[in-house]
mmCIF file of C-alpha atoms in Angstrom:
data_model
loop_
_atom_site.group_PDB
_atom_site.id
_atom_site.type_symbol
_atom_site.label_atom_id
_atom_site.label_comp_id
_atom_site.label_asym_id
_atom_site.label_seq_id
_atom_site.Cartn_x
_atom_site.Cartn_y
_atom_site.Cartn_z
ATOM 1 C CA UNK H 1 0.000 0.000 0.000
ATOM 2 C CA UNK H 2 1.137 3.546 -0.657
ATOM 3 C CA UNK H 3 0.116 6.904 0.678
ATOM 4 C CA UNK H 4 -1.363 9.320 -1.814
ATOM 5 C CA UNK H 5 -1.777 13.057 -1.210
ATOM 6 C CA UNK H 6 -4.927 14.477 -2.728
ATOM 7 C CA UNK H 7 -5.771 18.132 -3.311
ATOM 8 C CA UNK H 8 -7.083 18.618 0.243
ATOM 9 C CA UNK H 9 -3.744 17.480 1.751
ATOM 10 C CA UNK H 10 -5.496 14.495 3.328
ATOM 11 C CA UNK H 11 -3.728 11.170 3.120
ATOM 12 C CA UNK H 12 -5.594 8.283 1.562
ATOM 13 C CA UNK H 13 -4.380 4.747 1.105
ATOM 14 C CA UNK H 14 -4.461 3.408 -2.425
ATOM 15 C CA UNK H 15 -3.315 0.127 -3.909
ATOM 16 C CA UNK H 16 -0.411 0.648 -6.270
ATOM 17 C CA UNK H 17 0.924 -2.051 -8.532
ATOM 18 C CA UNK H 18 0.386 -4.257 -11.524
ATOM 19 C CA UNK H 19 -3.213 -4.364 -12.715
ATOM 20 C CA UNK H 20 -2.977 -7.075 -15.367
ATOM 21 C CA UNK H 21 -0.724 -8.931 -17.756
ATOM 22 C CA UNK H 22 -1.705 -9.564 -21.358
ATOM 23 C CA UNK H 23 0.375 -12.144 -23.215
ATOM 24 C CA UNK H 24 0.315 -12.998 -26.890
ATOM 25 C CA UNK H 25 2.234 -16.219 -27.532
ATOM 26 C CA UNK H 26 0.987 -17.339 -30.944
ATOM 27 C CA UNK H 27 2.437 -15.862 -34.133
ATOM 28 C CA UNK H 28 0.037 -13.452 -35.798
ATOM 29 C CA UNK H 29 -1.260 -9.901 -35.580
ATOM 30 C CA UNK H 30 -4.022 -7.928 -33.936
ATOM 31 C CA UNK H 31 -4.864 -4.863 -31.897
ATOM 32 C CA UNK H 32 -4.387 -4.356 -28.154
ATOM 33 C CA UNK H 33 -7.046 -2.056 -26.684
ATOM 34 C CA UNK H 34 -6.246 -0.153 -23.497
ATOM 35 C CA UNK H 35 -8.650 -0.940 -20.628
ATOM 36 C CA UNK H 36 -10.440 2.091 -19.170
ATOM 37 C CA UNK H 37 -8.612 1.823 -15.818
ATOM 38 C CA UNK H 38 -5.147 1.803 -17.428
ATOM 39 C CA UNK H 39 -2.879 4.816 -17.856
ATOM 40 C CA UNK H 40 0.655 3.448 -18.270
ATOM 41 C CA UNK H 41 1.948 0.276 -19.888
ATOM 42 C CA UNK H 42 5.189 -1.691 -19.833
ATOM 43 C CA UNK H 43 5.619 -3.526 -23.126
ATOM 44 C CA UNK H 44 8.008 -6.454 -23.487
ATOM 45 C CA UNK H 45 8.656 -8.138 -26.837
ATOM 46 C CA UNK H 46 10.603 -11.221 -27.892
ATOM 47 C CA UNK H 47 11.098 -11.934 -31.594
ATOM 48 C CA UNK H 48 11.102 -15.350 -33.243
ATOM 49 C CA UNK H 49 14.393 -17.218 -33.225
ATOM 50 C CA UNK H 50 16.005 -18.660 -36.343
ATOM 51 C CA UNK H 51 15.810 -22.327 -37.316
ATOM 52 C CA UNK H 52 18.861 -24.571 -37.127
ATOM 53 C CA UNK H 53 20.790 -25.481 -40.254
ATOM 54 C CA UNK H 54 20.483 -29.012 -41.579
ATOM 55 C CA UNK H 55 23.186 -31.571 -41.046
ATOM 56 C CA UNK H 56 25.026 -33.623 -43.595
ATOM 57 C CA UNK H 57 23.895 -36.948 -44.980
ATOM 58 C CA UNK H 58 27.470 -38.195 -44.544
ATOM 59 C CA UNK H 59 28.340 -39.855 -41.255
ATOM 60 C CA UNK H 60 31.716 -38.112 -40.991
ATOM 61 C CA UNK H 61 30.426 -34.530 -41.244
ATOM 62 C CA UNK H 62 29.039 -32.190 -38.630
ATOM 63 C CA UNK H 63 25.542 -31.079 -37.745
ATOM 64 C CA UNK H 64 24.175 -27.760 -38.963
ATOM 65 C CA UNK H 65 24.648 -24.538 -37.024
ATOM 66 C CA UNK H 66 22.063 -23.430 -34.484
ATOM 67 C CA UNK H 67 19.625 -20.646 -35.260
ATOM 68 C CA UNK H 68 20.014 -17.346 -33.385
ATOM 69 C CA UNK H 69 17.661 -16.506 -30.541
ATOM 70 C CA UNK H 70 15.098 -13.765 -31.038
ATOM 71 C CA UNK H 71 15.932 -10.334 -29.636
ATOM 72 C CA UNK H 72 14.189 -8.652 -26.698
ATOM 73 C CA UNK H 73 12.943 -5.076 -26.423
ATOM 74 C CA UNK H 74 11.155 -3.370 -23.539
ATOM 75 C CA UNK H 75 9.531 0.058 -23.277
ATOM 76 C CA UNK H 76 7.580 1.939 -20.600
ATOM 77 C CA UNK H 77 4.877 4.275 -21.909
ATOM 78 C CA UNK H 78 3.614 6.658 -19.215
ATOM 79 C CA UNK H 79 0.572 7.830 -21.164
ATOM 80 C CA UNK H 80 -0.508 4.925 -23.349
ATOM 81 C CA UNK H 81 -2.557 5.377 -26.510
ATOM 82 C CA UNK H 82 -6.052 3.893 -26.657
ATOM 83 C CA UNK H 83 -4.825 1.001 -28.831
ATOM 84 C CA UNK H 84 -1.737 -0.438 -30.499
ATOM 85 C CA UNK H 85 -1.435 -2.746 -33.496
ATOM 86 C CA UNK H 86 0.920 -5.643 -32.824
ATOM 87 C CA UNK H 87 2.647 -8.494 -34.643
ATOM 88 C CA UNK H 88 3.934 -11.577 -32.818
ATOM 89 C CA UNK H 89 6.906 -12.991 -34.732
ATOM 90 C CA UNK H 90 7.195 -16.668 -35.621
ATOM 91 C CA UNK H 91 10.243 -18.845 -35.147
ATOM 92 C CA UNK H 92 12.202 -19.955 -38.195
ATOM 93 C CA UNK H 93 12.115 -23.472 -39.617
ATOM 94 C CA UNK H 94 15.005 -25.898 -39.406
ATOM 95 C CA UNK H 95 16.832 -26.662 -42.628
ATOM 96 C CA UNK H 96 16.684 -30.027 -44.328
ATOM 97 C CA UNK H 97 19.833 -32.001 -45.070
ATOM 98 C CA UNK H 98 22.583 -29.569 -46.077
ATOM 99 C CA UNK H 99 20.176 -26.596 -46.090
ATOM 100 C CA UNK H 100 20.245 -23.445 -43.976
ATOM 101 C CA UNK H 101 17.537 -22.768 -41.413
ATOM 102 C CA UNK H 102 15.123 -19.915 -42.062
ATOM 103 C CA UNK H 103 15.036 -16.661 -40.123
ATOM 104 C CA UNK H 104 12.462 -15.935 -37.455
ATOM 105 C CA UNK H 105 10.343 -12.795 -37.668
ATOM 106 C CA UNK H 106 10.196 -9.661 -35.523
ATOM 107 C CA UNK H 107 7.632 -8.967 -32.822
ATOM 108 C CA UNK H 108 6.420 -5.354 -33.009
ATOM 109 C CA UNK H 109 4.129 -3.037 -31.045
ATOM 110 C CA UNK H 110 4.086 0.690 -30.250
ATOM 111 C CA UNK H 111 7.199 1.465 -32.293
ATOM 112 C CA UNK H 112 9.390 -1.202 -30.712
ATOM 113 C CA UNK H 113 10.627 -4.383 -32.337
ATOM 114 C CA UNK H 114 12.419 -7.407 -30.942
ATOM 115 C CA UNK H 115 15.105 -8.306 -33.513
ATOM 116 C CA UNK H 116 14.552 -11.625 -35.270
ATOM 117 C CA UNK H 117 17.080 -14.441 -35.164
ATOM 118 C CA UNK H 118 18.610 -15.621 -38.442
ATOM 119 C CA UNK H 119 18.825 -19.272 -39.403
ATOM 120 C CA UNK H 120 21.888 -21.420 -38.858
ATOM 121 C CA UNK H 121 24.218 -22.492 -41.653
ATOM 122 C CA UNK H 122 24.057 -25.904 -43.245
ATOM 123 C CA UNK H 123 27.030 -28.239 -43.276
ATOM 124 C CA UNK H 124 27.403 -28.357 -47.037
ATOM 125 C CA UNK H 125 30.664 -30.181 -47.582
ATOM 126 C CA UNK H 126 32.419 -28.665 -44.559
ATOM 127 C CA UNK H 127 32.433 -30.004 -40.996
ATOM 128 C CA UNK H 128 32.661 -26.421 -39.681
ATOM 129 C CA UNK H 129 29.494 -24.334 -39.696
ATOM 130 C CA UNK H 130 28.234 -21.103 -38.182
ATOM 131 C CA UNK H 131 25.224 -20.496 -36.047
ATOM 132 C CA UNK H 132 22.747 -17.809 -37.055
ATOM 133 C CA UNK H 133 23.219 -14.194 -36.022
ATOM 134 C CA UNK H 134 20.616 -11.961 -34.446
ATOM 135 C CA UNK H 135 19.221 -8.761 -35.912
ATOM 136 C CA UNK H 136 19.046 -5.599 -33.852
ATOM 137 C CA UNK H 137 16.011 -4.961 -31.635
ATOM 138 C CA UNK H 138 14.895 -1.323 -31.898
ATOM 139 C CA UNK H 139 12.792 1.374 -30.269
ATOM 140 C CA UNK H 140 12.832 0.135 -26.687
ATOM 141 C CA UNK H 141 14.162 1.687 -23.508
ATOM 142 C CA UNK H 142 16.037 -1.626 -23.288
ATOM 143 C CA UNK H 143 17.124 -3.530 -26.430
ATOM 144 C CA UNK H 144 18.915 -6.897 -26.134
ATOM 145 C CA UNK H 145 20.251 -8.961 -29.040
ATOM 146 C CA UNK H 146 19.211 -12.604 -29.307
ATOM 147 C CA UNK H 147 21.893 -15.224 -28.718
#
């Protein structure tokens, strides 16, 4: 509980804290509408990670490289708009034999975007392969690359 001073200088006790959490976990798009009792929002986004690269058909060669993790972005908006369009990014697909994995897609809302992870490399004819790299998350107060 916190003390709140009102215009008459009287102290009232008011509950202060998190009102609700809204999570979107399935790839797709839509619109978030601000509830009437909400003023500020903290938005957290995680983009889709990249798919792993495919391994070799030959027994003496390596597996494909791992896909990069999706990036994370977070932003506090003190005076939220009445609604925000959003996109929840999908993860990338793993590559078939000797094929690269596909990139994931970004998650976006209110001008912030979690950077998508790129797919991992395939083995091709080399036993040495690279994992995917992450793209840059943007627009947040905090932006963290995927791994």
